[in-house]
């Protein structure tokens, strides 16, 4: 029997794993509320399957998957589980509220993984595949099985495991390039070979899951589709373990733009891609590189005189897609201190934001305060303002006030007041420069052992009154926590960004070592 998803040969299912594999990116941990917001946007933009998390990893992961399952409108809600029955049962419990739900269970099949990671013989692994799929199928009729490190698995054993998984009830078969090792031609041929050699392959949808260690995740994913796969697993901005995953926005626009050689359809509303990129960047505090394809700041920028001349004559000379097609609008300068609430709400809607009444009121107050400090308020300023509020709404430590004395005659001095769980505390510290003084003050009020790995500053817009966007990464106990903040005052932004990373660190501190170890387990 042919799977319903394969009845239309041109339809490619988009499986988004931003909330699971993407969150495993070091320092990219999201809060419960941030996960819900990302999931809602993914659902609205047409993602077919949302892999909401790894329920067995922690109580927090379970709660997020369970709540996303309750709220989903259109997408299938999927949870990840290892081969252990307790993992599968916990996953089933988490996704139970969803109208459409899937269990995604995986097991290593490559010689190196079986020998060193599982410490099991091939025949034992095969029996585990049958058992795990059978267990999952007892909970739902939508089961995905993944052969971890599939591209380094011996082909005969891979075919045997795939056939067994389908026979046990798997409706989707994922062959991931877990370590980003394969090439497009190899990956295309792998899918063709497995689909030809496995007698019951027509009873399942085949899926790609590619990592970007050699920079070929998107190319490999599209090659897999050419080889017969009809599901692509990807993430917003390509975030994920190590060098990341295949980027959803690149997959979607490659198919949309090159329909002549990629005759497929994804069902994604491409005009929401830029908003999704900015939201994920905001909640993970991972900046998008300027020259990132599709959603980078320079993706539709032209500085070369030759290019500018061509663009003025006909945009198609140097643009293969329009900015509007991915949700990019021209920066507007119409907002300012005289702008009213109605205009502000309209601008937020134009930028793709839908805020609650409380969020809207807070954003408007902050906008007015910003407008009093800046001559012109750009779209990017408003986005930075709202995204920061989303990212810090539930932080337990916040900046109340900051005064810095700096100059050529050191040491520099910072007087800092914080709100810590509703209690106001103040201290004064010195340092080798104003930023060092601020961070010393934070350390005095919030003692910790985290190490500063990254401190980075750039301007949100042009002009001497531009907001500064500061990124800070702290590391502790083998984990990294990243945050970014914006403010017209670079020193204030620095304090906010440092505290943002510290808030993320403290929110994860309650999880035991076992929980952290499980959370880092990766299927792809």
Coordinates of C-alpha atoms in Angstrom, one line a residue:
X1 CA 0.0 0.0 0.0
X2 CA 1.3 3.5 -0.9
X3 CA 1.6 6.0 1.9
X4 CA -0.9 8.9 1.6
X5 CA 2.0 11.3 1.7
X6 CA 3.5 9.7 -1.4
X7 CA 0.3 9.8 -3.4
X8 CA 1.4 13.2 -4.8
X9 CA 4.8 12.6 -6.1
X10 CA 5.7 16.3 -6.1
X11 CA 4.8 16.9 -2.4
X12 CA 7.8 17.1 0.0
X13 CA 6.9 16.9 3.7
X14 CA 8.7 19.5 5.8
X15 CA 9.7 18.0 9.2
X16 CA 11.0 20.8 11.4
X17 CA 13.4 19.9 14.3
X18 CA 14.3 23.3 15.5
X19 CA 12.8 22.6 18.9
X20 CA 14.7 19.3 19.3
X21 CA 17.9 19.0 17.2
X22 CA 18.2 22.8 16.9
X23 CA 17.9 23.3 20.7
X24 CA 20.8 20.8 21.2
X25 CA 23.1 23.4 19.6
X26 CA 25.4 24.5 22.4
X27 CA 24.0 27.6 24.1
X28 CA 20.7 27.6 22.1
X29 CA 18.5 26.4 24.9
X30 CA 15.0 27.9 24.8
X31 CA 12.6 28.6 27.7
X32 CA 9.2 26.9 27.9
X33 CA 7.4 30.0 26.6
X34 CA 9.9 30.6 23.8
X35 CA 9.3 27.0 22.6
X36 CA 5.6 27.6 22.5
X37 CA 6.0 30.7 20.5
X38 CA 8.3 29.1 18.0
X39 CA 6.0 26.1 17.6
X40 CA 3.0 28.4 17.0
X41 CA 4.8 30.2 14.2
X42 CA 6.0 26.9 12.6
X43 CA 2.4 25.7 12.7
X44 CA 1.1 28.9 11.1
X45 CA 3.7 28.9 8.3
X46 CA 2.7 25.4 7.1
X47 CA 5.3 23.0 8.6
X48 CA 3.9 19.5 8.3
X49 CA 5.6 17.9 11.3
X50 CA 7.0 19.7 14.3
X51 CA 9.5 17.7 16.3
X52 CA 8.7 19.4 19.6
X53 CA 11.4 17.8 21.8
X54 CA 12.9 14.8 23.6
X55 CA 10.3 14.1 26.3
X56 CA 12.5 11.7 28.4
X57 CA 15.3 14.3 28.6
X58 CA 13.8 16.3 31.4
X59 CA 10.5 17.4 33.0
X60 CA 10.9 20.7 31.1
X61 CA 11.2 19.0 27.7
X62 CA 8.2 16.8 28.5
X63 CA 6.1 19.8 29.6
X64 CA 6.9 21.7 26.4
X65 CA 6.1 18.8 24.1
X66 CA 2.8 18.2 26.0
X67 CA 1.8 21.8 25.8
X68 CA 2.7 22.1 22.1
X69 CA 0.6 19.0 21.5
X70 CA -2.3 20.7 23.2
X71 CA -2.0 23.9 21.1
X72 CA -1.2 22.5 17.7
X73 CA -3.7 23.4 15.0
X74 CA -2.5 21.8 11.8
X75 CA 0.9 20.2 12.2
X76 CA 1.7 16.7 13.3
X77 CA 3.4 16.9 16.7
X78 CA 6.3 14.5 17.1
X79 CA 8.5 13.5 20.0
X80 CA 11.9 11.8 19.9
X81 CA 12.7 8.7 21.8
X82 CA 15.6 6.2 22.0
X83 CA 15.0 2.4 21.7
X84 CA 14.3 2.0 25.4
X85 CA 10.6 1.2 26.2
X86 CA 10.5 3.9 28.9
X87 CA 11.6 6.5 26.4
X88 CA 8.9 5.4 23.9
X89 CA 6.2 5.3 26.6
X90 CA 7.2 8.8 27.9
X91 CA 7.2 10.2 24.4
X92 CA 3.7 8.7 23.8
X93 CA 2.4 10.4 26.9
X94 CA 3.8 13.8 26.0
X95 CA 2.3 13.9 22.5
X96 CA -1.0 12.4 23.5
X97 CA -3.1 15.7 23.4
X98 CA -2.2 16.3 19.8
X99 CA -4.9 15.7 17.1
X100 CA -2.1 14.3 14.9
X101 CA 0.9 12.8 16.6
X102 CA 4.0 10.8 15.8
X103 CA 6.7 8.9 17.7
X104 CA 10.2 9.2 16.2
X105 CA 12.5 6.5 17.6
X106 CA 16.0 5.8 16.5
X107 CA 18.9 3.4 16.8
X108 CA 22.5 3.4 15.7
X109 CA 23.3 1.0 12.8
X110 CA 26.8 1.9 11.6
X111 CA 29.7 -0.5 12.6
X112 CA 31.5 2.3 14.6
X113 CA 28.3 3.2 16.5
X114 CA 27.3 -0.4 17.2
X115 CA 30.8 -1.3 18.5
X116 CA 31.7 1.7 20.6
X117 CA 28.4 3.4 21.4
X118 CA 25.9 0.5 21.8
X119 CA 28.5 -2.2 22.3
X120 CA 26.1 -4.7 20.6
X121 CA 26.3 -7.1 17.7
X122 CA 24.3 -6.5 14.5
X123 CA 21.8 -9.2 15.3
X124 CA 21.1 -7.7 18.7
X125 CA 20.6 -4.2 17.1
X126 CA 18.2 -5.7 14.5
X127 CA 16.1 -7.3 17.3
X128 CA 16.0 -3.9 19.1
X129 CA 14.8 -2.2 15.9
X130 CA 11.8 -4.6 15.7
X131 CA 11.1 -4.2 19.4
X132 CA 11.2 -0.4 19.5
X133 CA 9.0 0.1 16.4
X134 CA 6.5 -2.5 17.7
X135 CA 6.4 -0.7 21.0
X136 CA 5.9 2.7 19.4
X137 CA 3.2 1.4 17.0
X138 CA 1.3 0.3 20.0
X139 CA 0.8 3.9 20.9
X140 CA 0.2 5.5 17.5
X141 CA -0.1 4.5 13.9
X142 CA 2.3 7.2 12.8
X143 CA 5.8 5.9 13.7
X144 CA 9.1 7.1 12.3
X145 CA 12.3 5.0 12.6
X146 CA 15.8 6.4 12.1
X147 CA 19.0 4.5 11.4
X148 CA 21.4 6.8 13.3
X149 CA 24.6 7.2 11.3
X150 CA 22.8 5.7 8.3
X151 CA 25.3 7.0 5.7
X152 CA 28.1 5.1 7.3
X153 CA 26.0 1.9 7.7
X154 CA 26.8 -1.2 5.7
X155 CA 24.2 -1.3 2.9
X156 CA 23.1 -4.9 3.5
X157 CA 22.5 -4.4 7.2
X158 CA 20.8 -1.0 6.5
X159 CA 18.3 -2.7 4.1
X160 CA 17.6 -5.5 6.5
X161 CA 16.9 -3.0 9.3
X162 CA 14.7 -0.8 7.1
X163 CA 12.7 -3.8 5.9
X164 CA 12.2 -5.0 9.5
X165 CA 11.2 -1.6 10.7
X166 CA 8.5 -1.2 8.0
X167 CA 7.3 -4.7 8.7
X168 CA 7.0 -3.9 12.4
X169 CA 4.8 -0.8 11.6
X170 CA 7.1 2.2 10.8
X171 CA 5.4 4.5 8.3
X172 CA 8.4 6.8 7.9
X173 CA 12.0 5.7 7.4
X174 CA 14.7 8.3 8.1
X175 CA 18.3 7.7 6.9
X176 CA 20.2 10.5 8.5
X177 CA 23.7 11.8 7.6
X178 CA 24.4 12.1 11.3
X179 CA 27.9 13.4 11.0
X180 CA 27.6 15.3 7.8
X181 CA 29.9 12.9 6.0
X182 CA 28.1 12.1 2.7
X183 CA 28.0 13.9 -0.7
X184 CA 24.9 14.6 -2.8
X185 CA 25.6 11.9 -5.4
X186 CA 26.2 9.3 -2.7
X187 CA 23.1 10.3 -0.8
X188 CA 20.9 10.2 -3.9
X189 CA 22.2 6.7 -4.7
X190 CA 21.7 5.5 -1.2
X191 CA 18.0 6.3 -1.2
X192 CA 17.6 4.7 -4.7
X193 CA 19.4 1.6 -3.6
X194 CA 17.5 1.1 -0.4
X195 CA 14.1 1.8 -2.0
X196 CA 14.9 -0.7 -4.8
X197 CA 16.3 -3.5 -2.6
X198 CA 13.8 -3.3 0.3
X199 CA 10.7 -5.2 -0.9
X200 CA 8.2 -3.3 1.3
X201 CA 9.7 0.2 0.7
X202 CA 6.5 1.4 -1.0
X203 CA 4.7 1.2 2.4
X204 CA 6.8 4.0 4.0
X205 CA 7.8 7.6 3.3
X206 CA 11.6 8.0 3.2
X207 CA 13.2 11.0 4.9
X208 CA 16.5 12.9 4.9
X209 CA 18.2 14.4 7.9
X210 CA 21.5 16.0 7.1
X211 CA 24.1 17.7 9.2
X212 CA 26.3 20.5 7.8
X213 CA 29.8 19.5 8.9
X214 CA 31.1 19.8 5.3
X215 CA 28.7 22.5 4.3
X216 CA 26.5 20.2 2.2
X217 CA 23.4 19.6 4.3
X218 CA 21.0 21.4 2.0
X219 CA 22.5 20.0 -1.2
X220 CA 22.4 16.5 0.3
X221 CA 18.8 16.9 1.4
X222 CA 17.7 17.9 -2.0
X223 CA 19.7 15.0 -3.5
X224 CA 17.9 12.6 -1.2
X225 CA 14.6 13.9 -2.6
X226 CA 15.9 13.3 -6.1
X227 CA 16.6 9.8 -4.9
X228 CA 13.0 9.2 -3.8
X229 CA 12.8 10.7 -0.3
X230 CA 9.6 12.7 0.3
X231 CA 10.4 14.2 3.7
X232 CA 13.1 16.6 4.7
X233 CA 14.2 17.1 8.3
X234 CA 15.5 20.6 8.8
X235 CA 15.7 23.6 11.2
X236 CA 15.2 27.4 11.1
X237 CA 18.5 29.1 10.4
X238 CA 20.1 25.6 10.1
X239 CA 20.8 25.5 13.9
X240 CA 21.7 22.2 15.4
X241 CA 24.6 20.0 16.7
X242 CA 28.1 21.0 15.7
X243 CA 27.9 22.9 12.3
X244 CA 24.1 22.6 12.3
X245 CA 21.4 21.0 10.2
X246 CA 19.9 21.7 6.7
X247 CA 18.3 25.1 6.8
X248 CA 14.6 25.1 6.3
X249 CA 14.5 28.5 4.6
X250 CA 17.2 27.4 2.1
X251 CA 15.4 24.1 1.3
X252 CA 12.0 25.8 0.8
X253 CA 13.4 28.6 -1.5
X254 CA 15.6 26.2 -3.5
X255 CA 12.5 24.2 -4.3
X256 CA 10.5 27.3 -5.0
X257 CA 13.1 29.1 -7.1
X258 CA 14.3 26.1 -9.1
X259 CA 11.1 24.3 -9.8
X260 CA 12.4 23.6 -13.3
X261 CA 14.9 21.0 -11.9
X262 CA 13.2 20.4 -8.5
X263 CA 9.6 19.8 -9.4
X264 CA 8.3 19.6 -5.9
X265 CA 6.1 21.5 -3.5
X266 CA 6.5 22.1 0.3
X267 CA 3.3 23.8 1.3
X268 CA 5.3 26.4 3.4
X269 CA 4.3 30.1 3.4
X270 CA 7.6 31.5 2.3
X271 CA 6.7 35.0 3.2
X272 CA 7.0 34.0 6.9
X273 CA 10.6 32.7 6.5
X274 CA 12.3 36.0 7.6
X275 CA 10.1 36.4 10.6
X276 CA 10.7 32.7 11.7
X277 CA 14.5 33.3 11.3
X278 CA 14.4 36.4 13.4
X279 CA 12.3 34.8 16.1
X280 CA 14.6 31.8 16.4
X281 CA 17.6 34.0 16.4
X282 CA 16.0 36.1 19.2
X283 CA 15.0 33.2 21.5
X284 CA 18.3 31.3 21.0
X285 CA 20.4 34.5 21.0
X286 CA 22.2 33.1 18.0
X287 CA 22.8 35.9 15.5
X288 CA 22.2 35.1 11.8
X289 CA 25.4 35.7 9.8
X290 CA 25.1 38.7 7.5
X291 CA 25.7 36.7 4.3
X292 CA 23.4 33.8 5.3
X293 CA 21.4 32.6 2.3
X294 CA 17.7 33.8 2.2
X295 CA 17.5 35.4 5.6
X296 CA 20.8 37.1 6.1
X297 CA 21.0 40.9 6.3
X298 CA 23.0 41.1 3.1
X299 CA 20.9 38.5 1.2
X300 CA 19.2 41.3 -0.8
X301 CA 21.9 44.0 -0.4
X302 CA 23.9 45.3 -3.4
X303 CA 27.0 47.5 -2.9
X304 CA 29.0 46.9 -6.1
X305 CA 28.5 49.6 -8.7
X306 CA 28.1 47.1 -11.4
X307 CA 25.5 45.2 -9.4
X308 CA 23.7 48.4 -8.4
X309 CA 23.5 49.6 -12.1
X310 CA 22.0 46.2 -13.1
X311 CA 19.5 46.3 -10.3
X312 CA 18.3 49.8 -11.3
X313 CA 17.7 48.6 -14.8
X314 CA 16.1 45.2 -13.9
X315 CA 16.1 43.5 -10.5
X316 CA 16.4 40.1 -12.1
X317 CA 19.9 40.9 -13.2
X318 CA 21.2 40.1 -9.7
X319 CA 18.2 38.8 -7.7
X320 CA 16.8 35.3 -8.4
X321 CA 14.0 35.9 -5.9
X322 CA 12.3 39.0 -4.6
X323 CA 12.8 40.2 -1.0
X324 CA 9.0 40.2 -0.6
X325 CA 8.8 36.4 -1.4
X326 CA 10.6 35.6 1.9
X327 CA 9.0 38.4 3.9
X328 CA 11.6 41.1 3.6
X329 CA 10.2 44.6 3.5
X330 CA 12.0 47.9 2.8
X331 CA 13.2 49.6 6.0
X332 CA 10.8 52.4 6.9
X333 CA 11.5 55.6 8.8
X334 CA 7.9 56.7 9.5
X335 CA 7.9 55.6 13.2
X336 CA 8.9 58.1 15.8
X337 CA 8.1 59.7 19.2
X338 CA 4.9 61.2 17.7
X339 CA 3.6 57.9 16.4
X340 CA 0.4 56.7 18.1
X341 CA -0.6 53.3 19.4
X342 CA -2.6 52.4 16.2
X343 CA 0.3 53.1 14.0
X344 CA 2.6 51.1 16.3
X345 CA 0.2 48.1 16.2
X346 CA 0.0 48.3 12.4
X347 CA 3.8 48.4 12.2
X348 CA 4.0 45.3 14.4
X349 CA 1.5 43.4 12.2
X350 CA 3.5 44.5 9.2
X351 CA 6.6 43.0 10.7
X352 CA 4.8 39.8 11.5
X353 CA 4.3 40.2 15.3
X354 CA 1.1 39.1 17.1
X355 CA 1.3 40.2 20.7
X356 CA -1.0 39.8 23.7
X357 CA -2.5 42.9 25.2
X358 CA 0.1 42.9 28.0
X359 CA 3.0 42.4 25.7
X360 CA 1.7 45.1 23.4
X361 CA 1.4 47.6 26.2
X362 CA 4.9 46.9 27.4
X363 CA 6.3 47.1 23.8
X364 CA 4.6 50.4 23.2
X365 CA 6.0 51.9 26.4
X366 CA 9.5 50.7 25.5
X367 CA 9.0 52.0 21.9
X368 CA 8.1 55.5 23.2
X369 CA 11.1 55.5 25.5
X370 CA 13.3 54.5 22.6
X371 CA 11.8 57.1 20.3
X372 CA 12.7 59.8 22.8
X373 CA 16.3 58.7 22.6
X374 CA 16.6 58.3 18.9
X375 CA 15.8 60.6 16.0
X376 CA 14.5 57.9 13.8
X377 CA 13.2 54.5 14.7
X378 CA 13.8 51.8 12.1
X379 CA 12.0 48.5 11.6
X380 CA 15.1 46.8 12.9
X381 CA 14.9 48.8 16.1
X382 CA 11.4 47.7 16.7
X383 CA 12.2 44.1 15.9
X384 CA 15.2 44.2 18.3
X385 CA 13.0 45.8 21.0
X386 CA 10.1 43.3 20.7
X387 CA 12.4 40.3 20.3
X388 CA 14.4 41.2 23.4
X389 CA 11.1 41.5 25.4
X390 CA 10.1 38.0 24.2
X391 CA 13.5 36.5 25.2
X392 CA 13.7 38.1 28.6
X393 CA 10.0 38.2 29.7
X394 CA 10.5 35.4 32.3
X395 CA 14.1 36.2 33.4
X396 CA 14.5 36.2 37.2
X397 CA 17.4 38.8 37.1
X398 CA 16.9 42.1 35.4
X399 CA 18.8 45.4 35.2
X400 CA 17.2 48.3 37.1
X401 CA 19.8 51.0 36.7
X402 CA 23.5 51.3 35.6
X403 CA 25.9 54.2 36.0
X404 CA 29.4 54.0 34.6
X405 CA 32.4 56.3 35.1
X406 CA 35.0 55.8 32.3
X407 CA 37.9 57.7 30.7
X408 CA 41.6 57.7 30.3
X409 CA 42.2 57.8 34.0
X410 CA 41.3 54.4 35.3
X411 CA 40.2 52.2 36.9
X412 CA 36.7 52.5 35.5
X413 CA 33.7 52.2 37.9
X414 CA 30.2 50.7 37.5
X415 CA 27.3 51.2 39.9
X416 CA 24.7 48.6 39.1
X417 CA 21.2 47.9 40.6
X418 CA 19.5 44.6 39.8
X419 CA 16.1 43.0 40.4
X420 CA 16.7 39.5 41.6
X421 CA 13.5 37.6 42.1
X422 CA 11.7 40.8 43.1
X423 CA 14.5 42.0 45.5
X424 CA 16.5 45.1 44.6
X425 CA 20.2 45.0 45.2
X426 CA 23.0 47.5 44.3
X427 CA 26.8 47.4 44.2
X428 CA 29.8 49.3 42.9
X429 CA 32.7 47.7 41.2
X430 CA 35.9 48.7 39.3
X431 CA 37.5 47.1 36.3
X432 CA 40.0 47.3 33.4
X433 CA 37.5 49.2 31.3
X434 CA 33.8 49.9 31.6
X435 CA 32.6 46.5 30.4
X436 CA 34.9 44.7 32.8
X437 CA 33.6 46.9 35.6
X438 CA 30.0 46.1 34.7
X439 CA 30.7 42.3 34.6
X440 CA 32.6 42.5 37.9
X441 CA 29.5 44.2 39.4
X442 CA 27.2 41.5 38.1
X443 CA 29.5 38.8 39.5
X444 CA 29.5 40.6 42.9
X445 CA 25.6 40.6 43.0
X446 CA 25.2 37.2 41.4
X447 CA 28.2 35.0 42.3
X448 CA 28.9 32.3 39.7
X449 CA 31.7 30.3 38.1
X450 CA 30.7 30.7 34.5
X451 CA 33.5 31.7 32.0
X452 CA 33.0 34.4 29.4
X453 CA 33.5 32.8 26.0
X454 CA 32.2 35.5 23.7
X455 CA 31.5 39.3 23.9
X456 CA 30.5 40.8 20.6
X457 CA 28.9 44.2 19.6
X458 CA 27.3 45.5 16.4
X459 CA 24.9 48.3 15.5
X460 CA 21.3 47.4 14.7
X461 CA 21.0 50.3 12.3
X462 CA 23.2 53.1 11.0
X463 CA 23.9 56.4 12.7
X464 CA 25.6 57.4 15.9
X465 CA 22.4 57.0 17.9
X466 CA 21.9 53.4 16.6
X467 CA 21.0 50.7 19.1
X468 CA 23.9 48.5 20.0
X469 CA 23.2 44.7 19.9
X470 CA 25.5 42.8 22.2
X471 CA 26.0 39.0 22.2
X472 CA 27.4 37.2 25.3
X473 CA 28.2 33.5 25.7
X474 CA 28.9 32.0 29.1
X475 CA 30.2 28.4 29.6
X476 CA 29.8 26.4 32.8
X477 CA 30.0 22.7 33.6
X478 CA 30.5 21.7 29.9
X479 CA 27.5 23.7 28.6
X480 CA 27.3 27.1 26.8
X481 CA 24.6 29.7 27.3
X482 CA 24.2 32.6 24.8
X483 CA 22.1 35.7 25.0
X484 CA 21.9 39.0 23.2
X485 CA 20.4 42.4 24.1
X486 CA 19.9 45.8 22.4
X487 CA 20.0 49.3 23.7
X488 CA 21.2 52.7 22.4
X489 CA 23.7 52.6 25.2
X490 CA 26.3 49.9 24.5
X491 CA 27.1 49.4 28.2
X492 CA 23.5 48.9 29.1
X493 CA 23.1 46.4 26.3
X494 CA 26.3 44.6 27.6
X495 CA 24.8 44.3 31.1
X496 CA 21.5 43.0 29.8
X497 CA 23.2 40.4 27.5
X498 CA 25.4 39.1 30.2
X499 CA 22.5 38.8 32.6
X500 CA 20.5 37.1 29.8
X501 CA 23.1 34.4 29.5
X502 CA 23.3 34.1 33.3
X503 CA 19.5 33.7 33.5
X504 CA 19.7 30.9 31.0
X505 CA 22.5 29.3 33.0
X506 CA 20.5 29.5 36.3
X507 CA 17.3 28.1 34.6
X508 CA 19.3 25.0 33.6
X509 CA 21.2 24.6 36.8
X510 CA 18.5 22.5 38.5
X511 CA 18.8 19.7 35.9
X512 CA 21.0 16.8 37.0
X513 CA 24.0 15.5 35.1
X514 CA 21.9 12.6 33.9
X515 CA 19.3 14.9 32.4
X516 CA 22.0 17.0 30.7
X517 CA 23.6 13.8 29.3
X518 CA 20.3 12.6 27.9
X519 CA 19.5 16.0 26.4
X520 CA 22.6 15.9 24.3
X521 CA 21.7 12.6 22.7
X522 CA 21.3 13.1 19.0
X523 CA 19.6 11.1 16.3
X524 CA 20.9 12.9 13.3

